[in-house]
mmCIF file of C-alpha atoms in Angstrom:
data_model
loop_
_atom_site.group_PDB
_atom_site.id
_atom_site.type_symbol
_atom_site.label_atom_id
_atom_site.label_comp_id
_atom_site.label_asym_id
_atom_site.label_seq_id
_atom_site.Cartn_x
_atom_site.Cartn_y
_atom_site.Cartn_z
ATOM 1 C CA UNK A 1 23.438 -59.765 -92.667
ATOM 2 C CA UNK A 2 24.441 -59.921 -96.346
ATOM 3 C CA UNK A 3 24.846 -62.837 -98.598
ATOM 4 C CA UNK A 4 25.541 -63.064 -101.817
ATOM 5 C CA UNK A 5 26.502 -65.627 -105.242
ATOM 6 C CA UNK A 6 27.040 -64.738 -108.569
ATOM 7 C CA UNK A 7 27.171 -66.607 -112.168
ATOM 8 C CA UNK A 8 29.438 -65.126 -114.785
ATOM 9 C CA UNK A 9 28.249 -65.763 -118.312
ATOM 10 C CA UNK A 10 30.566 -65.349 -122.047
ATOM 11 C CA UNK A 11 28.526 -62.603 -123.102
ATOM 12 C CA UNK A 12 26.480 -59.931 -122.033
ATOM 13 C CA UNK A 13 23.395 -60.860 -124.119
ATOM 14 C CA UNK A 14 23.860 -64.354 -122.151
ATOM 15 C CA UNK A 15 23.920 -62.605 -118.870
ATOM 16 C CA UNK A 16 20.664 -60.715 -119.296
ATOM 17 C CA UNK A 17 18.988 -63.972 -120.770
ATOM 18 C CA UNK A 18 19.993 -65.317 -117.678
ATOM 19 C CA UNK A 19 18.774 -62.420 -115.405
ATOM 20 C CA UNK A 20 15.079 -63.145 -116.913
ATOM 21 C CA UNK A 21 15.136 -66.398 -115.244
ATOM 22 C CA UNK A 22 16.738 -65.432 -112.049
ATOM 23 C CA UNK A 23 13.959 -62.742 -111.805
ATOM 24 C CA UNK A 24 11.704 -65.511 -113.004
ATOM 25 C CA UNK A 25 12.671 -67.540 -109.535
ATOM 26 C CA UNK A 26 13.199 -64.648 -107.248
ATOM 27 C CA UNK A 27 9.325 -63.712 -108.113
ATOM 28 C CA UNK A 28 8.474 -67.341 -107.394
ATOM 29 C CA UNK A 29 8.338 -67.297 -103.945
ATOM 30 C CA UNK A 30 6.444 -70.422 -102.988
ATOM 31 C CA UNK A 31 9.011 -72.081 -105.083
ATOM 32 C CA UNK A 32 12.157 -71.223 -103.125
ATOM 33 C CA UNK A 33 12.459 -74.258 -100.967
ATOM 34 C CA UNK A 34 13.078 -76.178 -104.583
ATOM 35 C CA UNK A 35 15.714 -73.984 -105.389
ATOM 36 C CA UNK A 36 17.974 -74.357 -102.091
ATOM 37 C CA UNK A 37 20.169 -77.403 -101.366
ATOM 38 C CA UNK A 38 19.925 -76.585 -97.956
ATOM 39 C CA UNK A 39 15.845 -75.994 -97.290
ATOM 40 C CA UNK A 40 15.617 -74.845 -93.838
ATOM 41 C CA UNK A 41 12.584 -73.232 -94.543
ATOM 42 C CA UNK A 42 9.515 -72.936 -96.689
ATOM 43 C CA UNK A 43 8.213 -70.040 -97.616
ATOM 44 C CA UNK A 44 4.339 -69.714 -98.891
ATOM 45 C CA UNK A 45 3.165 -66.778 -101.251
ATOM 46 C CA UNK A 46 -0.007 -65.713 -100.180
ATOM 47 C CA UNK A 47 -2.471 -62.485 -101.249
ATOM 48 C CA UNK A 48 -3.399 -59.570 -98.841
ATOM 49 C CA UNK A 49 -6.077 -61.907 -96.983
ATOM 50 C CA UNK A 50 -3.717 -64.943 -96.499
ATOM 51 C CA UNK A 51 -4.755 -67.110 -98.813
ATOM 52 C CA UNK A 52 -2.062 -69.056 -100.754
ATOM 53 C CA UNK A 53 -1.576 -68.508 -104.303
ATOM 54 C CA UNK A 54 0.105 -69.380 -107.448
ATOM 55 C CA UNK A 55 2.057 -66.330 -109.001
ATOM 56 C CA UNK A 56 4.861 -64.199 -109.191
ATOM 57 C CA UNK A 57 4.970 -61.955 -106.224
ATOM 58 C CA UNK A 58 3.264 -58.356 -106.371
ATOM 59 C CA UNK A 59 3.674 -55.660 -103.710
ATOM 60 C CA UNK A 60 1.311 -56.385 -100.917
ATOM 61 C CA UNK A 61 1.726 -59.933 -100.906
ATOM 62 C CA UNK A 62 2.231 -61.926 -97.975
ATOM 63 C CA UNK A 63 4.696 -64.617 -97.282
ATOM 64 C CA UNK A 64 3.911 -67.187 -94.968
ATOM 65 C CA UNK A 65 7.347 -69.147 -93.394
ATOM 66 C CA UNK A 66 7.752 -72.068 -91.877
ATOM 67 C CA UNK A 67 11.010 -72.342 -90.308
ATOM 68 C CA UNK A 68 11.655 -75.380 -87.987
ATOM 69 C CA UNK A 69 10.331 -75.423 -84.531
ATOM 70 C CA UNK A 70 7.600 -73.644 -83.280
ATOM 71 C CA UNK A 71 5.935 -71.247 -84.748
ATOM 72 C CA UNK A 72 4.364 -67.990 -83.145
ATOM 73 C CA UNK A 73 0.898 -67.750 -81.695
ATOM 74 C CA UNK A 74 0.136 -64.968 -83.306
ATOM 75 C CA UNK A 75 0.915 -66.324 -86.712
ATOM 76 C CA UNK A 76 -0.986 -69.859 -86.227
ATOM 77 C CA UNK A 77 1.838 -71.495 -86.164
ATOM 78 C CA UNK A 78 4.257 -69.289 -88.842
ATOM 79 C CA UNK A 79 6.029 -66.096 -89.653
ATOM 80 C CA UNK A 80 4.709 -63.552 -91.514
ATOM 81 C CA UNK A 81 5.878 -60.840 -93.957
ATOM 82 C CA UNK A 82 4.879 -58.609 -96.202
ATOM 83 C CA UNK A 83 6.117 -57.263 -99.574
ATOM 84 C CA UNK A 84 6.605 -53.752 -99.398
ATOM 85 C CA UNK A 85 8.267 -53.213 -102.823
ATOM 86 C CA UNK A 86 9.151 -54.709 -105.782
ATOM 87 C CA UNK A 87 11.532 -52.212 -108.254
ATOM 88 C CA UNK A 88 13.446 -52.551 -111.235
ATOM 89 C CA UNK A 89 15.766 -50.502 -112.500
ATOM 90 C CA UNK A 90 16.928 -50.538 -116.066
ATOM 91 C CA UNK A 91 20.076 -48.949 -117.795
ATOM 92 C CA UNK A 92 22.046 -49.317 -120.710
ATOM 93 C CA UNK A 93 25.420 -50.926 -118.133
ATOM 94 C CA UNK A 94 22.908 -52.689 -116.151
ATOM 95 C CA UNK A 95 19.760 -54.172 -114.698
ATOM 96 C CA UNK A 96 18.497 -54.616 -110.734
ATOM 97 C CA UNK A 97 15.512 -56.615 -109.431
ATOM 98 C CA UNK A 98 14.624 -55.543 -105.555
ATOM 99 C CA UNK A 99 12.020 -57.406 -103.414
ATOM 100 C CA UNK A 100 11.631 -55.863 -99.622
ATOM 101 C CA UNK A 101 9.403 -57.365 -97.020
ATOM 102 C CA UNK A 102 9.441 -56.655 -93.577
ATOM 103 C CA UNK A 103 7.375 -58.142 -90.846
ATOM 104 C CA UNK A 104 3.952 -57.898 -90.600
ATOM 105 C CA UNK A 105 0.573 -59.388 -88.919
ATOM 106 C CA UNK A 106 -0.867 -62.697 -89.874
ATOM 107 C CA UNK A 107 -3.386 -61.228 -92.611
ATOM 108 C CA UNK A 108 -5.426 -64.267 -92.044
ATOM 109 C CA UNK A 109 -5.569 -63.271 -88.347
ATOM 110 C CA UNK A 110 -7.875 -60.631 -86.365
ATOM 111 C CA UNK A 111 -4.461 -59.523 -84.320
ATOM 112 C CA UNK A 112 -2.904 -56.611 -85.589
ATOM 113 C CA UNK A 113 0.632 -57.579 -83.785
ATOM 114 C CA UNK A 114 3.458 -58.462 -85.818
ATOM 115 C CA UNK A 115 3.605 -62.148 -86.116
ATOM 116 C CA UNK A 116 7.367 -62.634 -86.575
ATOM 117 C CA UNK A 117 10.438 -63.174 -84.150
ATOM 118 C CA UNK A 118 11.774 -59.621 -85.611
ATOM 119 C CA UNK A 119 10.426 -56.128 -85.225
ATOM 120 C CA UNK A 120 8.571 -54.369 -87.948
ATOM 121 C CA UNK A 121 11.192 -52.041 -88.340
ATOM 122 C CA UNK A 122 13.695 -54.587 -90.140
ATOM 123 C CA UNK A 123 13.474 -55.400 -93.633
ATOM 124 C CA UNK A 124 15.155 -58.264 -96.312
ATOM 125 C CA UNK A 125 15.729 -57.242 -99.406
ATOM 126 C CA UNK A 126 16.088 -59.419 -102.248
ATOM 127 C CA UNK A 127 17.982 -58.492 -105.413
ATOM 128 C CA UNK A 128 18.809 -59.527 -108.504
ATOM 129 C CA UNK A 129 21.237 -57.731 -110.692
ATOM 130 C CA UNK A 130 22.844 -58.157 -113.736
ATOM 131 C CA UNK A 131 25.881 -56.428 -114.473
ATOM 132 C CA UNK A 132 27.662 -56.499 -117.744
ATOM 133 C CA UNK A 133 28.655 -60.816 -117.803
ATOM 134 C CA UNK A 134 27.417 -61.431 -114.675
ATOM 135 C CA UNK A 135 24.565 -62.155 -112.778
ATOM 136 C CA UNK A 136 24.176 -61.612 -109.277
ATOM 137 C CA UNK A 137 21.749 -62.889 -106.130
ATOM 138 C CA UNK A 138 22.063 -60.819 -102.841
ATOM 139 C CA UNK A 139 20.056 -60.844 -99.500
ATOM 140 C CA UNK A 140 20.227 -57.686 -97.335
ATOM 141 C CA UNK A 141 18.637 -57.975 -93.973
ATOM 142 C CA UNK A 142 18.806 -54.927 -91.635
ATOM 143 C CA UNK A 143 17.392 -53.253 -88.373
ATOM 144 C CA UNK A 144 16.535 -57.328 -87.355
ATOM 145 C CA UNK A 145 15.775 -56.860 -83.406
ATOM 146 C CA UNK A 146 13.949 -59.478 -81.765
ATOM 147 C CA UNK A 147 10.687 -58.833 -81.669
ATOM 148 C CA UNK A 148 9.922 -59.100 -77.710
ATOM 149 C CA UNK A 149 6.702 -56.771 -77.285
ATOM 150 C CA UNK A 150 4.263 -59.095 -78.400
ATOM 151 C CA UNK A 151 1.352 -59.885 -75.959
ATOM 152 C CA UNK A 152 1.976 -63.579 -76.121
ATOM 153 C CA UNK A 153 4.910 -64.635 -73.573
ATOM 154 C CA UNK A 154 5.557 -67.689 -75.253
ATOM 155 C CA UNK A 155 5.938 -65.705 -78.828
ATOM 156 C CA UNK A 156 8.563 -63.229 -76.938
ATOM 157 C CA UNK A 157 10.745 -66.346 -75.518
ATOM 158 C CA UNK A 158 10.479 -67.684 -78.612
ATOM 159 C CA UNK A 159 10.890 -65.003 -80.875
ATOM 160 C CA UNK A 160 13.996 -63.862 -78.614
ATOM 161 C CA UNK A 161 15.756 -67.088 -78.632
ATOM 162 C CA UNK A 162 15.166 -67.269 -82.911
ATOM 163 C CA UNK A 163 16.203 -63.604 -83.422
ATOM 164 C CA UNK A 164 19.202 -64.145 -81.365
ATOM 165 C CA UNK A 165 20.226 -67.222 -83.113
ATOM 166 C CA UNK A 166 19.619 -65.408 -86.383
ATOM 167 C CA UNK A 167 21.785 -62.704 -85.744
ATOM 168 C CA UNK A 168 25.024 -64.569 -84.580
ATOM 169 C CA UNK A 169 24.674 -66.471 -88.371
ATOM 170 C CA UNK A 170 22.383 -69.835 -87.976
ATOM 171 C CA UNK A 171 19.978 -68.087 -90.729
ATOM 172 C CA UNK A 172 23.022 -67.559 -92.945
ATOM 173 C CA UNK A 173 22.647 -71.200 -94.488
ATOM 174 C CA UNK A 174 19.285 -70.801 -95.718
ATOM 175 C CA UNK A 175 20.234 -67.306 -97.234
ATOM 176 C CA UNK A 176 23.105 -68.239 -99.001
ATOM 177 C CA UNK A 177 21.342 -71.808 -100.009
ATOM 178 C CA UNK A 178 18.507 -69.351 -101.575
ATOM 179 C CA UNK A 179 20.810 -67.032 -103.196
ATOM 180 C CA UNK A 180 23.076 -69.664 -104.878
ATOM 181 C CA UNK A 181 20.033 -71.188 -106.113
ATOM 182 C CA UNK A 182 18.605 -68.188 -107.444
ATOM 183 C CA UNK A 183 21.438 -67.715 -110.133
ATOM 184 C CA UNK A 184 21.576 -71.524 -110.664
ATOM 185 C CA UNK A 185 23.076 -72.501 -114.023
ATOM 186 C CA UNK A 186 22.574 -76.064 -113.587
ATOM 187 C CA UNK A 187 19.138 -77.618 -112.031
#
């Protein structure tokens, strides 16, 4: 899945003012529900032992998600990623913010199984770029399998029925809500 918006500015200097505030609410995690006109979700920044906090995102961090209906076992009731990396890249024709989490345990939890309907081996990455006049928001998700080899039956059913229903597009409203209201002009 890929979704993407972009805002096209008069100038280059106003593009990269704008990027600092797109990179401002990309980092802003716990804020992200605000942003979207379409909040399916809510997504909860939390630090390595689960515990919500109040920040820009760092690498390690957690985010908890409540999406509707029920949530996994394993999770206490939520999905569960974790912030691999967080790059930017700066030249003189542009400039690119990336976030990547992929799924992960509950860090709050003693279980060491993933607690999220897709495998650890897919990943959403979050980007910000800002190229010449305009300023871009993108979501990449890839490798997203259901995650079905959890110990909890109820978690596989569950997490078979979401990642399928992901897949064929039903998450594509709340990625394309987020993105458009990442590069926001008007709030």
């Amino acid at each position: 899945m890929d979704t993407s918006a972009r805002a096209v500015f008069p100038s280059v200097p106003a593009a990269k003012q704008f990027y600092q505030i797109a990179k401002g609410r990309l980092l802003n995690v716990s804020g992200w529900a605000e942003i979207c006109k379409v909040p399916v979700s809510v997504f909860t920044l939390t630090d390595a032992s689960g515990m919500a906090v109040k920040r820009a995102a760092l690498e390690g961090d957690f985010l908890k998600i409540d999406i509707p209906g029920p949530g996994t076992h394993t999770g206490d009731g939520f999905d569960w990623v974790r912030i691999e990396k967080i790059t930017e890249e700066i030249t003189s024709t542009y400039t690119i913010l990336s976030l990547q989490a992929r799924p992960a345990p509950n860090p709050a939890g003693d279980e060491k199984e993933i607690a999220h309907f897709f495998k650890p081996l897919a990943t959403s990455t979050f980007q910000i770029k800002q190229i010449e006049n305009i300023v871009y928001a993108e979501e990449h998700g890839r490798n997203e399998v259901p995650n079905t080899d959890t110990s909890s039956l109820t978690d596989n059913i569950r997490n078979r029925l979401i990642g399928w229903t992901a897949k064929i597009g039903f998450s594509y409203p709340q990625w394309k809500s987020l993105v458009e209201g990442l590069i926001a002009t008007e709030t």
